[in-house]
Amino acid sequence: MILDGKRLLITGVITKDSIAYHVAEQAQREGASVVLTSFGRVRRMTERAANRLPEPVDVLELDVNKPEDLDGVVADLRDRWGGVDGVLHAIAFAPEDALGGRFLSTPAESAAEAFTTSAFSFKALGAALAPLMESGGSVVGLDFDASLAWPIYDWMGVAKAALESVSRYLARDLGPRGIRVNLVSAGPLGTVAARGIPGFEQLAELWRSQAPLGWDIEDPSPVASTICFLLSEYARAISGEIVHVDGGFHCVGAPADLS
Ligand SMILES: NC(=O)c1ccc[n+]([C@@H]2O[C@H](COP(=O)([O-])OP(=O)(O)OC[C@H]3O[C@@H](n4cnc5c(N)ncnc54)[C@H](O)[C@@H]3O)[C@@H](O)[C@H]2O)c1
């Protein structure tokens, strides 16, 4: 079991479809102890999902933009476990007017909100948890390839580009403490967040026709497996990396079969 004895904080579970849910499930099967976070209106949904895991787990309050919530999570984990070995950041949000083809008219406040919740928060979470990782640890976040401009993704795409950069700076600053920082760049998956983006289905269709390995938008398990690997000691010399788990989509420019 590659995560035997690891103590993991996993953010970003709303439903059983959430990528983070699949990470929690696989991590438990690999021997980890897990605590989830949620906040506000969706907390009940997270608690329902938490009770469906192989071993039901606690849900801590965390709006990642609230320093007092981060302090509360750190205090809880210190009492509970005395330390933490890994954390998954599976958090993204962009206001409606920042997505779906309105790039040119999005107000600065909406673009800034997407940045704060989806990119700056990776630093906020990593920096808050680092003091609990006294013997090193692993911080993992979720990316959507930001090296290109996509239809509909708009300011969320810009926020992901920022996340990729934040990840490198975090890797630079936490590396000397033995803390690794990496991203998994996932192909499209049919979660609450993704289905909320107008035009998501068309983007998903591209993957179906172009990914060399094929791609199932209903199956987050390959993404979850890679995250478990990055949280494990097998990845102990990897930091500042972006691992594409997208059926190979990123390496081709067009569908192989143009007929
Ligand atoms: N689904 C996809 O196609 C896809 C592809 C690549 C990357 N991702 C990324 O995966 C991550 C998880 O998304 P998902 O697709 O599983 O969707 P999801 O809707 O299940 O999860 C998004 C989570 O973000 C949380 N969140 C939003 N604002 C927050 C805040 N202020 N504080 C704390 N939590 C907050 C939500 O509560 C939710 O749990 C996101 O970073 C997303 O961008 C998703």
mmCIF file of N, CA, C and O and ligand atoms in Angstrom, residues 12-15 17-20 39 42 62-65 90-93 117 142-144 153 156 160 186-194 200, ligand 1:
data_model
loop_
_atom_site.group_PDB
_atom_site.id
_atom_site.type_symbol
_atom_site.label_atom_id
_atom_site.label_comp_id
_atom_site.label_asym_id
_atom_site.label_seq_id
_atom_site.Cartn_x
_atom_site.Cartn_y
_atom_site.Cartn_z
ATOM 1 N N GLY A 12 -11.983 19.899 -1.714
ATOM 2 C CA GLY A 12 -12.610 19.849 -3.031
ATOM 3 C C GLY A 12 -13.598 18.725 -3.299
ATOM 4 O O GLY A 12 -13.944 18.485 -4.453
ATOM 5 N N VAL A 13 -14.061 18.049 -2.236
ATOM 6 C CA VAL A 13 -15.113 17.043 -2.463
ATOM 7 C C VAL A 13 -16.479 17.715 -2.300
ATOM 8 O O VAL A 13 -16.757 18.317 -1.261
ATOM 9 N N ILE A 14 -17.316 17.649 -3.350
ATOM 10 C CA ILE A 14 -18.726 18.007 -3.182
ATOM 11 C C ILE A 14 -19.568 16.744 -3.273
ATOM 12 O O ILE A 14 -20.382 16.461 -2.404
ATOM 13 N N THR A 15 -19.356 15.988 -4.343
ATOM 14 C CA THR A 15 -20.158 14.771 -4.562
ATOM 15 C C THR A 15 -19.216 13.599 -4.828
ATOM 16 O O THR A 15 -17.992 13.763 -4.879
ATOM 17 N N ASP A 17 -18.838 12.375 -7.571
ATOM 18 C CA ASP A 17 -18.215 12.618 -8.879
ATOM 19 C C ASP A 17 -16.954 13.469 -8.771
ATOM 20 O O ASP A 17 -16.136 13.494 -9.702
ATOM 21 N N SER A 18 -16.825 14.227 -7.680
ATOM 22 C CA SER A 18 -15.654 15.109 -7.538
ATOM 23 C C SER A 18 -14.365 14.309 -7.715
ATOM 24 O O SER A 18 -14.252 13.187 -7.206
ATOM 25 N N ILE A 19 -13.399 14.926 -8.406
ATOM 26 C CA ILE A 19 -12.102 14.255 -8.567
ATOM 27 C C ILE A 19 -11.539 13.916 -7.179
ATOM 28 O O ILE A 19 -11.031 12.820 -6.946
ATOM 29 N N ALA A 20 -11.686 14.866 -6.251
ATOM 30 C CA ALA A 20 -11.115 14.678 -4.912
ATOM 31 C C ALA A 20 -11.748 13.491 -4.179
ATOM 32 O O ALA A 20 -11.088 12.847 -3.354
ATOM 33 N N PHE A 39 -17.305 23.891 2.738
ATOM 34 C CA PHE A 39 -17.739 25.137 3.378
ATOM 35 C C PHE A 39 -19.124 25.542 2.896
ATOM 36 O O PHE A 39 -19.566 25.127 1.815
ATOM 37 N N VAL A 42 -22.554 23.934 0.515
ATOM 38 C CA VAL A 42 -22.322 22.595 -0.021
ATOM 39 C C VAL A 42 -21.811 21.608 1.033
ATOM 40 O O VAL A 42 -21.629 20.428 0.740
ATOM 41 N N LEU A 62 -13.661 24.869 5.603
ATOM 42 C CA LEU A 62 -12.582 25.623 4.948
ATOM 43 C C LEU A 62 -13.073 26.351 3.705
ATOM 44 O O LEU A 62 -13.285 25.750 2.652
ATOM 45 N N ASP A 63 -13.252 27.667 3.871
ATOM 46 C CA ASP A 63 -13.293 28.530 2.693
ATOM 47 C C ASP A 63 -11.850 28.974 2.523
ATOM 48 O O ASP A 63 -11.309 29.704 3.371
ATOM 49 N N VAL A 64 -11.210 28.527 1.449
ATOM 50 C CA VAL A 64 -9.765 28.693 1.322
ATOM 51 C C VAL A 64 -9.355 30.170 1.272
ATOM 52 O O VAL A 64 -8.189 30.502 1.495
ATOM 53 N N ASN A 65 -10.325 31.050 1.038
ATOM 54 C CA ASN A 65 -10.020 32.489 1.009
ATOM 55 C C ASN A 65 -10.077 33.127 2.393
ATOM 56 O O ASN A 65 -9.818 34.330 2.515
ATOM 57 N N ALA A 90 -8.006 20.807 -4.545
ATOM 58 C CA ALA A 90 -8.901 20.495 -5.690
ATOM 59 C C ALA A 90 -9.980 21.563 -5.722
ATOM 60 O O ALA A 90 -11.176 21.274 -5.654
ATOM 61 N N ILE A 91 -9.523 22.808 -5.779
ATOM 62 C CA ILE A 91 -10.400 23.969 -5.605
ATOM 63 C C ILE A 91 -10.296 24.883 -6.812
ATOM 64 O O ILE A 91 -9.199 25.249 -7.231
ATOM 65 N N ALA A 92 -11.438 25.226 -7.373
ATOM 66 C CA ALA A 92 -11.448 26.229 -8.440
ATOM 67 C C ALA A 92 -12.812 26.908 -8.437
ATOM 68 O O ALA A 92 -13.829 26.291 -8.141
ATOM 69 N N PHE A 93 -12.799 28.179 -8.749
ATOM 70 C CA PHE A 93 -14.058 28.916 -8.917
ATOM 71 C C PHE A 93 -13.818 30.133 -9.806
ATOM 72 O O PHE A 93 -12.808 30.817 -9.664
ATOM 73 N N THR A 117 -9.320 32.495 -5.874
ATOM 74 C CA THR A 117 -9.821 31.204 -5.394
ATOM 75 C C THR A 117 -9.121 30.024 -6.070
ATOM 76 O O THR A 117 -8.980 28.963 -5.464
ATOM 77 N N LEU A 142 -4.729 20.587 -8.859
ATOM 78 C CA LEU A 142 -5.335 20.139 -10.118
ATOM 79 C C LEU A 142 -5.385 21.246 -11.145
ATOM 80 O O LEU A 142 -5.889 22.340 -10.887
ATOM 81 N N ASP A 143 -4.873 20.921 -12.321
ATOM 82 C CA ASP A 143 -4.671 21.891 -13.384
ATOM 83 C C ASP A 143 -5.465 21.472 -14.619
ATOM 84 O O ASP A 143 -5.856 20.307 -14.752
ATOM 85 N N PHE A 144 -5.747 22.450 -15.472
ATOM 86 C CA PHE A 144 -6.210 22.152 -16.830
ATOM 87 C C PHE A 144 -5.225 22.877 -17.737
ATOM 88 O O PHE A 144 -5.055 24.103 -17.590
ATOM 89 N N TYR A 153 -13.105 28.526 -21.766
ATOM 90 C CA TYR A 153 -12.456 28.451 -20.449
ATOM 91 C C TYR A 153 -12.045 29.829 -19.938
ATOM 92 O O TYR A 153 -11.959 30.068 -18.736
ATOM 93 N N MET A 156 -10.819 31.382 -16.343
ATOM 94 C CA MET A 156 -10.412 30.193 -15.586
ATOM 95 C C MET A 156 -9.098 29.675 -16.172
ATOM 96 O O MET A 156 -8.218 29.221 -15.427
ATOM 97 N N LYS A 160 -5.619 29.229 -14.305
ATOM 98 C CA LYS A 160 -4.827 27.979 -14.307
ATOM 99 C C LYS A 160 -3.374 28.263 -14.718
ATOM 100 O O LYS A 160 -2.450 27.631 -14.204
ATOM 101 N N ALA A 186 -5.431 17.490 -15.730
ATOM 102 C CA ALA A 186 -6.406 16.445 -16.067
ATOM 103 C C ALA A 186 -7.168 16.782 -17.339
ATOM 104 O O ALA A 186 -7.413 17.952 -17.643
ATOM 105 N N GLY A 187 -7.569 15.758 -18.073
ATOM 106 C CA GLY A 187 -8.527 15.944 -19.159
ATOM 107 C C GLY A 187 -9.900 16.239 -18.575
ATOM 108 O O GLY A 187 -10.101 16.147 -17.359
ATOM 109 N N PRO A 188 -10.883 16.601 -19.423
ATOM 110 C CA PRO A 188 -12.198 16.991 -18.909
ATOM 111 C C PRO A 188 -12.944 15.835 -18.237
ATOM 112 O O PRO A 188 -12.969 14.731 -18.756
ATOM 113 N N LEU A 189 -13.520 16.129 -17.079
ATOM 114 C CA LEU A 189 -14.283 15.133 -16.313
ATOM 115 C C LEU A 189 -15.617 15.740 -15.894
ATOM 116 O O LEU A 189 -15.671 16.918 -15.506
ATOM 117 N N GLY A 190 -16.656 14.946 -15.948
ATOM 118 C CA GLY A 190 -18.020 15.462 -15.751
ATOM 119 C C GLY A 190 -18.401 15.718 -14.302
ATOM 120 O O GLY A 190 -19.320 15.105 -13.772
ATOM 121 N N THR A 191 -17.720 16.658 -13.665
ATOM 122 C CA THR A 191 -18.015 16.989 -12.267
ATOM 123 C C THR A 191 -18.960 18.197 -12.187
ATOM 124 O O THR A 191 -19.279 18.806 -13.203
ATOM 125 N N VAL A 192 -19.358 18.555 -10.943
ATOM 126 C CA VAL A 192 -20.244 19.710 -10.744
ATOM 127 C C VAL A 192 -19.624 20.962 -11.368
ATOM 128 O O VAL A 192 -20.263 21.695 -12.134
ATOM 129 N N ALA A 193 -18.340 21.217 -11.055
ATOM 130 C CA ALA A 193 -17.660 22.427 -11.543
ATOM 131 C C ALA A 193 -17.618 22.434 -13.071
ATOM 132 O O ALA A 193 -17.909 23.447 -13.712
ATOM 133 N N ALA A 194 -17.273 21.287 -13.667
ATOM 134 C CA ALA A 194 -17.088 21.242 -15.120
ATOM 135 C C ALA A 194 -18.415 21.402 -15.859
ATOM 136 O O ALA A 194 -18.511 22.152 -16.832
ATOM 137 N N PHE A 200 -19.026 22.883 -22.018
ATOM 138 C CA PHE A 200 -18.140 21.811 -21.521
ATOM 139 C C PHE A 200 -18.225 20.559 -22.396
ATOM 140 O O PHE A 200 -17.217 19.927 -22.697
HETATM 141 N N1 LIG B 1 -13.573 18.401 -14.075
HETATM 142 C C1 LIG B 1 -12.671 18.731 -14.974
HETATM 143 O O1 LIG B 1 -12.893 18.624 -16.200
HETATM 144 C C2 LIG B 1 -11.325 19.226 -14.535
HETATM 145 C C3 LIG B 1 -10.228 19.148 -15.423
HETATM 146 C C4 LIG B 1 -8.996 19.629 -15.016
HETATM 147 C C5 LIG B 1 -8.850 20.177 -13.744
HETATM 148 N N2 LIG B 1 -9.940 20.233 -12.907
HETATM 149 C C6 LIG B 1 -9.749 20.832 -11.584
HETATM 150 O O2 LIG B 1 -10.017 19.874 -10.583
HETATM 151 C C7 LIG B 1 -10.318 20.570 -9.368
HETATM 152 C C8 LIG B 1 -11.549 19.938 -8.723
HETATM 153 O O3 LIG B 1 -12.674 20.177 -9.522
HETATM 154 P P1 LIG B 1 -13.766 19.067 -9.888
HETATM 155 O O4 LIG B 1 -13.835 19.024 -11.367
HETATM 156 O O5 LIG B 1 -13.552 17.820 -9.115
HETATM 157 O O6 LIG B 1 -15.127 19.786 -9.454
HETATM 158 P P2 LIG B 1 -15.959 19.888 -8.088
HETATM 159 O O7 LIG B 1 -17.045 20.857 -8.380
HETATM 160 O O8 LIG B 1 -16.358 18.536 -7.646
HETATM 161 O O9 LIG B 1 -14.898 20.500 -7.074
HETATM 162 C C9 LIG B 1 -14.578 21.894 -6.995
HETATM 163 C C10 LIG B 1 -14.394 22.195 -5.531
HETATM 164 O O10 LIG B 1 -13.915 23.514 -5.301
HETATM 165 C C11 LIG B 1 -14.442 23.899 -4.035
HETATM 166 N N3 LIG B 1 -14.314 25.318 -3.798
HETATM 167 C C12 LIG B 1 -14.734 26.352 -4.589
HETATM 168 N N4 LIG B 1 -14.480 27.530 -3.968
HETATM 169 C C13 LIG B 1 -13.885 27.238 -2.777
HETATM 170 C C14 LIG B 1 -13.390 28.010 -1.689
HETATM 171 N N5 LIG B 1 -13.448 29.356 -1.680
HETATM 172 N N6 LIG B 1 -12.850 27.375 -0.617
HETATM 173 C C15 LIG B 1 -12.776 26.020 -0.597
HETATM 174 N N7 LIG B 1 -13.233 25.215 -1.585
HETATM 175 C C16 LIG B 1 -13.779 25.826 -2.663
HETATM 176 C C17 LIG B 1 -15.877 23.440 -4.123
HETATM 177 O O11 LIG B 1 -16.489 23.400 -2.853
HETATM 178 C C18 LIG B 1 -15.683 22.058 -4.738
HETATM 179 O O12 LIG B 1 -15.539 21.087 -3.725
HETATM 180 C C19 LIG B 1 -10.459 22.044 -9.752
HETATM 181 O O13 LIG B 1 -9.240 22.710 -9.502
HETATM 182 C C20 LIG B 1 -10.689 21.967 -11.263
HETATM 183 O O14 LIG B 1 -10.331 23.150 -11.951
HETATM 184 C C21 LIG B 1 -11.153 19.767 -13.277
#
